[in-house]
Short mmCIF file of C-alpha atoms (C1' of nucleotides) in Angstrom, two decimals:
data_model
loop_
_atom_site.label_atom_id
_atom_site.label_comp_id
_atom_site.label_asym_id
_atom_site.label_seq_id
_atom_site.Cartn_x
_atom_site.Cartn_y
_atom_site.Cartn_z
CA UNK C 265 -81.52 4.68 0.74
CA UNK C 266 -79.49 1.74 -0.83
CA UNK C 267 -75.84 1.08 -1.15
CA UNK C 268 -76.45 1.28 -5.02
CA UNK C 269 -76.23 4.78 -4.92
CA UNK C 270 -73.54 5.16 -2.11
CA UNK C 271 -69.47 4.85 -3.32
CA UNK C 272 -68.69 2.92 -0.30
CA UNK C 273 -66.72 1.05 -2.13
CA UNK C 274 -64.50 4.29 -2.87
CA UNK C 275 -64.59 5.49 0.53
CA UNK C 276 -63.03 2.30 1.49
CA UNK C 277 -60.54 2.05 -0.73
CA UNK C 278 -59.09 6.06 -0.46
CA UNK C 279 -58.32 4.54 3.22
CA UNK C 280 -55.85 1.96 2.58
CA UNK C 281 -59.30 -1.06 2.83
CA UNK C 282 -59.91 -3.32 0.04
CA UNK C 283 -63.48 -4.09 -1.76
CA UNK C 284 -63.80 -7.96 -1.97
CA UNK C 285 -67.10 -9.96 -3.29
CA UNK C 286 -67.08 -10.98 0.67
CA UNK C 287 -67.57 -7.16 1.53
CA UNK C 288 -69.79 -6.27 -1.25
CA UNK C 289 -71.97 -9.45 -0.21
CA UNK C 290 -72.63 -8.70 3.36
CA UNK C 291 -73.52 -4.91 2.31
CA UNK C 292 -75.86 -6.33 -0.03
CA UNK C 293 -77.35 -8.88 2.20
CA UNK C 294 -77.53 -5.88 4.75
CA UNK C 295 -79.21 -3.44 2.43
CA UNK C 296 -81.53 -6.11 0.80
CA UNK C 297 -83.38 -7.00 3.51
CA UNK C 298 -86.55 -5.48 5.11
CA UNK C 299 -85.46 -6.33 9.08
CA UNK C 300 -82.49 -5.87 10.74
CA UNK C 301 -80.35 -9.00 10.99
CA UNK C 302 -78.03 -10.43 13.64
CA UNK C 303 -74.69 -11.79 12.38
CA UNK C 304 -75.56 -15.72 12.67
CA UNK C 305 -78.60 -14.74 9.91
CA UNK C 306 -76.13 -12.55 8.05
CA UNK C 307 -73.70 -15.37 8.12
CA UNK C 308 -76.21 -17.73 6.63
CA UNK C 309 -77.60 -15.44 4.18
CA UNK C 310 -74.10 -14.68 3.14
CA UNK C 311 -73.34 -17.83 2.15
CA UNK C 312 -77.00 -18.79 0.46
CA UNK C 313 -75.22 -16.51 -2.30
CA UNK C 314 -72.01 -17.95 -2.08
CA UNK C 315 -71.47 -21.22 -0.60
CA UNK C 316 -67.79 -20.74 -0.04
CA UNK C 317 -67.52 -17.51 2.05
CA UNK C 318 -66.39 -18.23 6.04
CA UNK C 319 -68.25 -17.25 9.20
CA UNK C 320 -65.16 -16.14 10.63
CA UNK C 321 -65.14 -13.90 7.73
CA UNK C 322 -68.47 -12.43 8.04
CA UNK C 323 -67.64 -11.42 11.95
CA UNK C 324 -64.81 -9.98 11.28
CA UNK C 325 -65.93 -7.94 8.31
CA UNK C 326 -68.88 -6.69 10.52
CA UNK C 327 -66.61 -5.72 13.00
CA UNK C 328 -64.87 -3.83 10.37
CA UNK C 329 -67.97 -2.53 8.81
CA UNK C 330 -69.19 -0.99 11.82
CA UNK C 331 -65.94 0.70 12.76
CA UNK C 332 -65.64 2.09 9.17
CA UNK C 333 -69.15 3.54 9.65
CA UNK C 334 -70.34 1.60 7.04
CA UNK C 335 -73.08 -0.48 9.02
CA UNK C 336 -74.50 0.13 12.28
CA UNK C 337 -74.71 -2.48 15.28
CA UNK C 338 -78.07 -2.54 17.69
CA UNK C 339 -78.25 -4.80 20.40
CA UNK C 340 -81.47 -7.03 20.93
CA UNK C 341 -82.28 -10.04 22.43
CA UNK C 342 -78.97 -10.53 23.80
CA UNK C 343 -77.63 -10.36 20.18
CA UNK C 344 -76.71 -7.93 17.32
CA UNK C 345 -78.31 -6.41 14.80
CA UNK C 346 -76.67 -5.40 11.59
CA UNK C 347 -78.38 -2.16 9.65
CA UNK C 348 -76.69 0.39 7.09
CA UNK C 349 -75.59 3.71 8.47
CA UNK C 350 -74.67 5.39 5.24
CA UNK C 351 -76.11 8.73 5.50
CA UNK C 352 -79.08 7.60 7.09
CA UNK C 353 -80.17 10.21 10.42
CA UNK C 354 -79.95 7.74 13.69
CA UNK C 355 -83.31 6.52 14.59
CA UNK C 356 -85.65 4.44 17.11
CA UNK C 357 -87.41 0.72 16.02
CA UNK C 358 -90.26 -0.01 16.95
CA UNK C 359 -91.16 -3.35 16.44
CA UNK C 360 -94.71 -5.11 16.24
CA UNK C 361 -95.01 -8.59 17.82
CA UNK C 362 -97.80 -9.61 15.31
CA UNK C 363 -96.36 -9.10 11.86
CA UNK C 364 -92.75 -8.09 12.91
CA UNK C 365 -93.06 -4.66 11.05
CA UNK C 366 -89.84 -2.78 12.15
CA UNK C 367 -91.18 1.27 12.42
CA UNK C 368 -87.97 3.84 12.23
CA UNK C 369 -89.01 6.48 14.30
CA UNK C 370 -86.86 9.22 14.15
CA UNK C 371 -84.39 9.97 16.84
CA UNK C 372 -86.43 13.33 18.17
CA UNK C 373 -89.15 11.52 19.72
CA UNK C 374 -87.30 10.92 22.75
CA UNK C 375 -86.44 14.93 22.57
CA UNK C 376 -89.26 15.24 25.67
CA UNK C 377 -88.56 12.07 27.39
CA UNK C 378 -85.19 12.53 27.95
CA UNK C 379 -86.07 15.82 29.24
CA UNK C 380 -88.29 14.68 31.67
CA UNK C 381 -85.68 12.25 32.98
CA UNK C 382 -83.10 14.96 33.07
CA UNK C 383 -86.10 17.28 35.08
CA UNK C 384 -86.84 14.25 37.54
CA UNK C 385 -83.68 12.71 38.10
CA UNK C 386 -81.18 14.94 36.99
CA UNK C 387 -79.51 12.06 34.04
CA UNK C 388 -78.61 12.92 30.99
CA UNK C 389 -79.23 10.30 28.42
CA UNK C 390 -76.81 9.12 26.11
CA UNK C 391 -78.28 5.89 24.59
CA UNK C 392 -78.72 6.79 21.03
CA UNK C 393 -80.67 3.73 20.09
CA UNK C 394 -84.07 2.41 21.36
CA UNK C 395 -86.29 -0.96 20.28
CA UNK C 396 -89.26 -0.86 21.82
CA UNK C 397 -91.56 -3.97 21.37
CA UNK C 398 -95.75 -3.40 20.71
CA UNK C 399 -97.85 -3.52 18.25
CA UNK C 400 -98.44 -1.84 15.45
CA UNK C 401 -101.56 0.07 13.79
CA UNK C 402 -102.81 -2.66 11.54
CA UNK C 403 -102.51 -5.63 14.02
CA UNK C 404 -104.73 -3.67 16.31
CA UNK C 405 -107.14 -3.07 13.80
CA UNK C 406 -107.23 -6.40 12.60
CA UNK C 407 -108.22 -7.37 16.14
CA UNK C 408 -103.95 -8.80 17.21
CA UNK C 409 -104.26 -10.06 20.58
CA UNK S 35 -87.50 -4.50 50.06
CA UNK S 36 -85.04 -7.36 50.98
CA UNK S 37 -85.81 -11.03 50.79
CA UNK S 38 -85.22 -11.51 54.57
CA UNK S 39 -88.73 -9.28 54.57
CA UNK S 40 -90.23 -11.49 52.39
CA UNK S 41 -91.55 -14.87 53.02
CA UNK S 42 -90.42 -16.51 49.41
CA UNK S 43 -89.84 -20.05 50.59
CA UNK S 44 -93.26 -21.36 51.73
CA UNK S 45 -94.27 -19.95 48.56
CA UNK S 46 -92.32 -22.62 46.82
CA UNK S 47 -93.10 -25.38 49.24
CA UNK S 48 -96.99 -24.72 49.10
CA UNK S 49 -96.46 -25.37 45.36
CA UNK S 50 -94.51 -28.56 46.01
CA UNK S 51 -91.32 -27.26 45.12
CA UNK S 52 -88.34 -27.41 47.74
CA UNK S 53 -86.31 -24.53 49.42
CA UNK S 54 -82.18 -25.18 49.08
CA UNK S 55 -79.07 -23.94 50.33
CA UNK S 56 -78.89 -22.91 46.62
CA UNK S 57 -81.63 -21.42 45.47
CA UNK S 58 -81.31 -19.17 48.92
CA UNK S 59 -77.83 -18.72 48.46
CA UNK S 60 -79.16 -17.14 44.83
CA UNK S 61 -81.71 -15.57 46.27
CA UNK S 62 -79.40 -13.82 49.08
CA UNK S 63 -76.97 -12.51 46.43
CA UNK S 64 -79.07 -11.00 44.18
CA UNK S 65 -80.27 -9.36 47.10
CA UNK S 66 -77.47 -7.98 48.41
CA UNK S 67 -76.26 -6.86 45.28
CA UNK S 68 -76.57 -2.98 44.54
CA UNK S 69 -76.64 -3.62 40.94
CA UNK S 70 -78.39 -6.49 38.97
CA UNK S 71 -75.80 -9.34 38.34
CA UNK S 72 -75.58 -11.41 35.66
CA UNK S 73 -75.86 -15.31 35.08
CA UNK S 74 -72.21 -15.54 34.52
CA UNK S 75 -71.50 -13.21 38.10
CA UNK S 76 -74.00 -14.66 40.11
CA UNK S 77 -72.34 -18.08 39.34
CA UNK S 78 -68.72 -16.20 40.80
CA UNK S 79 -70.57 -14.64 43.56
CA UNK S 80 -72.60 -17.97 44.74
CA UNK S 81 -69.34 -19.90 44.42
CA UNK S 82 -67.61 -17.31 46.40
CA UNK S 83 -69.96 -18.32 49.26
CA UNK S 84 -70.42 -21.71 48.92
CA UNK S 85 -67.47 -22.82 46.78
CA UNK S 86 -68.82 -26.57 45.94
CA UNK S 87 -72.26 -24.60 44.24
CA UNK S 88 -72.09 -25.78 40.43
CA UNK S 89 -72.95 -23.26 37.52
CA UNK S 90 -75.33 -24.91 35.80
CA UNK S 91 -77.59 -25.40 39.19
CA UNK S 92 -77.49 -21.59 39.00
CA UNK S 93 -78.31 -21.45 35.70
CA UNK S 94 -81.45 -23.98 36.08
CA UNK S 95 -82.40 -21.69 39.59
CA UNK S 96 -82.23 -18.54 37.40
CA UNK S 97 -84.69 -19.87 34.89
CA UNK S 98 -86.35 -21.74 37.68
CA UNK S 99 -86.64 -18.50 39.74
CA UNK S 100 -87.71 -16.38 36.62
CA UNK S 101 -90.58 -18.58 36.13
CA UNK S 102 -91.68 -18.58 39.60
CA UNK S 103 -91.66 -14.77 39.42
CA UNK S 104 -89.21 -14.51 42.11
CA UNK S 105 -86.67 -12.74 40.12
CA UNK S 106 -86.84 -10.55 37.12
CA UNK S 107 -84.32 -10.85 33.95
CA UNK S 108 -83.63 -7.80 32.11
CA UNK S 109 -81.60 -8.24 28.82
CA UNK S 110 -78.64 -6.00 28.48
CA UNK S 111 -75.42 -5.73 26.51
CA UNK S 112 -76.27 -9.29 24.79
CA UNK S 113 -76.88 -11.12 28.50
CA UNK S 114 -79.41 -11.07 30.89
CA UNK S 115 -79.24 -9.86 34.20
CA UNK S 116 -80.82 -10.46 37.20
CA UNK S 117 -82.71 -8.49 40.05
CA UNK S 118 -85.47 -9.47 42.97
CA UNK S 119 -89.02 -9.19 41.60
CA UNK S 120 -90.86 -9.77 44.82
CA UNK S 121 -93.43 -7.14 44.81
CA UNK S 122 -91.69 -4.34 43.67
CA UNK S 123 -93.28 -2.10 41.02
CA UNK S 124 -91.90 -2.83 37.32
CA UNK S 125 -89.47 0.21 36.60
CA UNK S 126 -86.56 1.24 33.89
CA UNK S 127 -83.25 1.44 34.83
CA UNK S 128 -81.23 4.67 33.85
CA UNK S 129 -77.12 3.51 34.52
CA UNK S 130 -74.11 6.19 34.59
CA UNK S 131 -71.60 5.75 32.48
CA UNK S 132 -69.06 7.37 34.49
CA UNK S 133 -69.78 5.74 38.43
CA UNK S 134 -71.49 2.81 37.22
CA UNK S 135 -74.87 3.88 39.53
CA UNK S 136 -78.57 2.60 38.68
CA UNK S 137 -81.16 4.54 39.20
CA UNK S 138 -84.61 3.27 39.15
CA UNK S 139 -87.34 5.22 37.25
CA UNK S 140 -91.01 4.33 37.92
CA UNK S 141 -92.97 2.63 34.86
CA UNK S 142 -94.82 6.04 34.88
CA UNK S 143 -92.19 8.28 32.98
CA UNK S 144 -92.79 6.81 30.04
CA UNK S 145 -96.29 7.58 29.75
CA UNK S 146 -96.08 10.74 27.75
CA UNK S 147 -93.59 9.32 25.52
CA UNK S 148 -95.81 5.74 24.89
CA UNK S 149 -98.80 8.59 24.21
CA UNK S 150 -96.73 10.41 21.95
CA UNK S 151 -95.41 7.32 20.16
CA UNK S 152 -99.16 5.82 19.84
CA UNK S 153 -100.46 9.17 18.25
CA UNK S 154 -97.40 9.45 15.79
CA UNK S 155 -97.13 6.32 14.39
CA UNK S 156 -100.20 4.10 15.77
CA UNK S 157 -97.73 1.77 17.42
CA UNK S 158 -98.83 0.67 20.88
CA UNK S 159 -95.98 -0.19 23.00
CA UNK S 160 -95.59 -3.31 25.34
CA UNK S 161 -92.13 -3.58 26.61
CA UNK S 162 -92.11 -3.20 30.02
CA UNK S 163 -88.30 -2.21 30.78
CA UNK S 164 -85.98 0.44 29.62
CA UNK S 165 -82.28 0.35 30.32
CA UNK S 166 -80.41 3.73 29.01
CA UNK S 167 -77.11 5.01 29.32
CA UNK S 168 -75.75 8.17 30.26
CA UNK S 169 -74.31 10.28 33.37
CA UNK S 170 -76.03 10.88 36.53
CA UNK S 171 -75.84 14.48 38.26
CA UNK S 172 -73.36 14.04 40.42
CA UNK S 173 -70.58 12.46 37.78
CA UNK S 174 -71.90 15.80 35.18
CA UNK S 175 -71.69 18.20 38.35
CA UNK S 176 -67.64 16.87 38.78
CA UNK S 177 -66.84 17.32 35.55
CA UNK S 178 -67.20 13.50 33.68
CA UNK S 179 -66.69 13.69 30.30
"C1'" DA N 151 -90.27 -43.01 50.42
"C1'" DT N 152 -90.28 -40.20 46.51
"C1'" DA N 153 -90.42 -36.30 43.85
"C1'" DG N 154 -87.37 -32.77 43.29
"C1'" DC N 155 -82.78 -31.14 43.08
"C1'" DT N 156 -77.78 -31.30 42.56
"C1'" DG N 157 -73.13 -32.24 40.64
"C1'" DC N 158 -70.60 -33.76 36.99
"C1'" DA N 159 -69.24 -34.29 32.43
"C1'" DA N 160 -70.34 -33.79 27.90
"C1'" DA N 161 -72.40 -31.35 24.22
"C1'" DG N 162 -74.22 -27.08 22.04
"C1'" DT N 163 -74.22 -22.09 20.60
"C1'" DG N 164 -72.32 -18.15 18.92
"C1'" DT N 165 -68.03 -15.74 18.37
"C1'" DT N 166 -62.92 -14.99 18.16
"C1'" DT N 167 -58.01 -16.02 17.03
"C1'" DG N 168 -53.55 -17.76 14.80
"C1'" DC N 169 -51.58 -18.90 10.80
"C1'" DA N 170 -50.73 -20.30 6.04
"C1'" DT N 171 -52.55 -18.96 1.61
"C1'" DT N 172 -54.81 -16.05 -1.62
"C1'" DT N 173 -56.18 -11.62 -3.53
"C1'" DT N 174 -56.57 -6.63 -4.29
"C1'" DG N 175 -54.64 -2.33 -5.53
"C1'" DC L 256 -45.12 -6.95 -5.11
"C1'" DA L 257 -46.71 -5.95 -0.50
"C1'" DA L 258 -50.28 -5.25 2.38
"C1'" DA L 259 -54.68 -6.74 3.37
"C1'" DA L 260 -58.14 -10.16 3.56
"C1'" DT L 261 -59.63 -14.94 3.44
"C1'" DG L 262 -60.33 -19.91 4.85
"C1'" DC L 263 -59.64 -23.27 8.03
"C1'" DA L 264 -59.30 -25.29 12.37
"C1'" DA L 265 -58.84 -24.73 16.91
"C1'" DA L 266 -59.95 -22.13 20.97
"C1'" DC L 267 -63.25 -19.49 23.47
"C1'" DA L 268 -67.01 -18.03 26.68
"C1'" DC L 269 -71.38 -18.91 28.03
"C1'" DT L 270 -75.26 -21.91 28.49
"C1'" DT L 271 -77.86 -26.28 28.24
"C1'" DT L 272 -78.61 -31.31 28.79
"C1'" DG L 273 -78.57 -36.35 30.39
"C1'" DC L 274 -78.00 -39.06 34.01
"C1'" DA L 275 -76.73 -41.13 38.46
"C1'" DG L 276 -76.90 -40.07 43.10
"C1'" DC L 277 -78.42 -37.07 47.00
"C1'" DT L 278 -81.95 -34.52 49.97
"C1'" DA L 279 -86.00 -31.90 51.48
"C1'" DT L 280 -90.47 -32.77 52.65
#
DNA sequence: ATAGCTGCAAAGTGTTTGCATTTTG
DNA sequence: CAAAATGCAAACACTTTGCAGCTAT
């Protein structure tokens, strides 16, 4: 899924919300990248493209990003992490501590977990988002510690 | 388990560290807290005790303790907070949304889900904490939202 | 006596806010 | 043209650091 193909910009703009370069930056920056990123690598990244653009810009915009919809926050190592939302279905990382690989798992894998927890101690999960830490197939092949 | 139970200080002397009114004035309120506290509380709650007790002594315990093993960080809505590790098992914490409760879950319900997650995508999981949301019985049986 | 620890003040991060100016629709 | 968004600088909250003096052992 990339922004290319999604009329955010539209979307925006039927609700009152302007597109500026700022805007269209940070959703590219967003979409281009392989990892999630917090907002002090977003702000950086931002401005690798164009040297002008503000930090205080970049939080705000994320803040207005992720209320719009547009991009979705996940907390992690006492920071946030900036991913699209677009149409994408919600999901679970899983991410390896050799090569940093970032697995989406999708959200039903917890479907018998949070059962169980319900069964044992009677809570009903609402935490949609999970990052679990490992490692992943290749780095255990390849002998990771 | 309670500290008072649990001989922590000639642990630190036999390793030649010392035993002071702050680091057991730490110690105590983490203890006597029903919920983990974080950096920032613990600081209001020490100085509520001992009003002369300077933050960044409890910040350089908390590390200092966290090294030592006495007391275990778990990260959490960007900041890390702060429970007795003593010899209690490792465990996840499930937290209502509605009273604010924490109920511990032993390391063991995650087993099947770990399994499930190492046979559908290979990854092997090493996180050793889980902290999710949601509503216990009691605030679902009265009605919470 | 002497590491080890504390308090204090200053500096460091990462993030937010107020306001004048610019830009988008 | 008017509303919305930006840049800038200052404020903010939280945490860390250097150093002189204090204290447990």
């Amino acid at each position: 899924m990339s922004h290319h193909t999604w009329n955010y910009q539209d979307a925006l703009r039927r609700d009152g919300y302007r597109v500026t370069r700022q805007r269209e930056l940070i959703m590219d920056v967003i979409c281009d990248s392989p990892t999630r990123l917090s907002a002090r690598q977003l702000c950086e990244s931002v401005r690798e493209r164009a040297p002008g653009v503000n930090d205080a810009t970049v939080y705000r915009n994320l803040h207005f990003l992720s209320e719009r919809g547009l991009i979705r926050p996940h907390e992690h190592d006492g920071h946030a992490f900036y991913e699209l939302a677009g149409p994408l279905e919600p999901h679970h990382h899983l991410t390896c501590r050799g090569c940093g690989i970032e697995i989406e798992a999708p959200h039903d894998v917890t479907h018998a977990f949070y059962a169980l927890l319900e069964e044992r101690f009677g809570f009903c999960v609402t935490s949609d988002h999970l990052s679990l830490q490992g490692w992943c197939a290749a780095c255990r092949a390849s002998g990771g510690t």
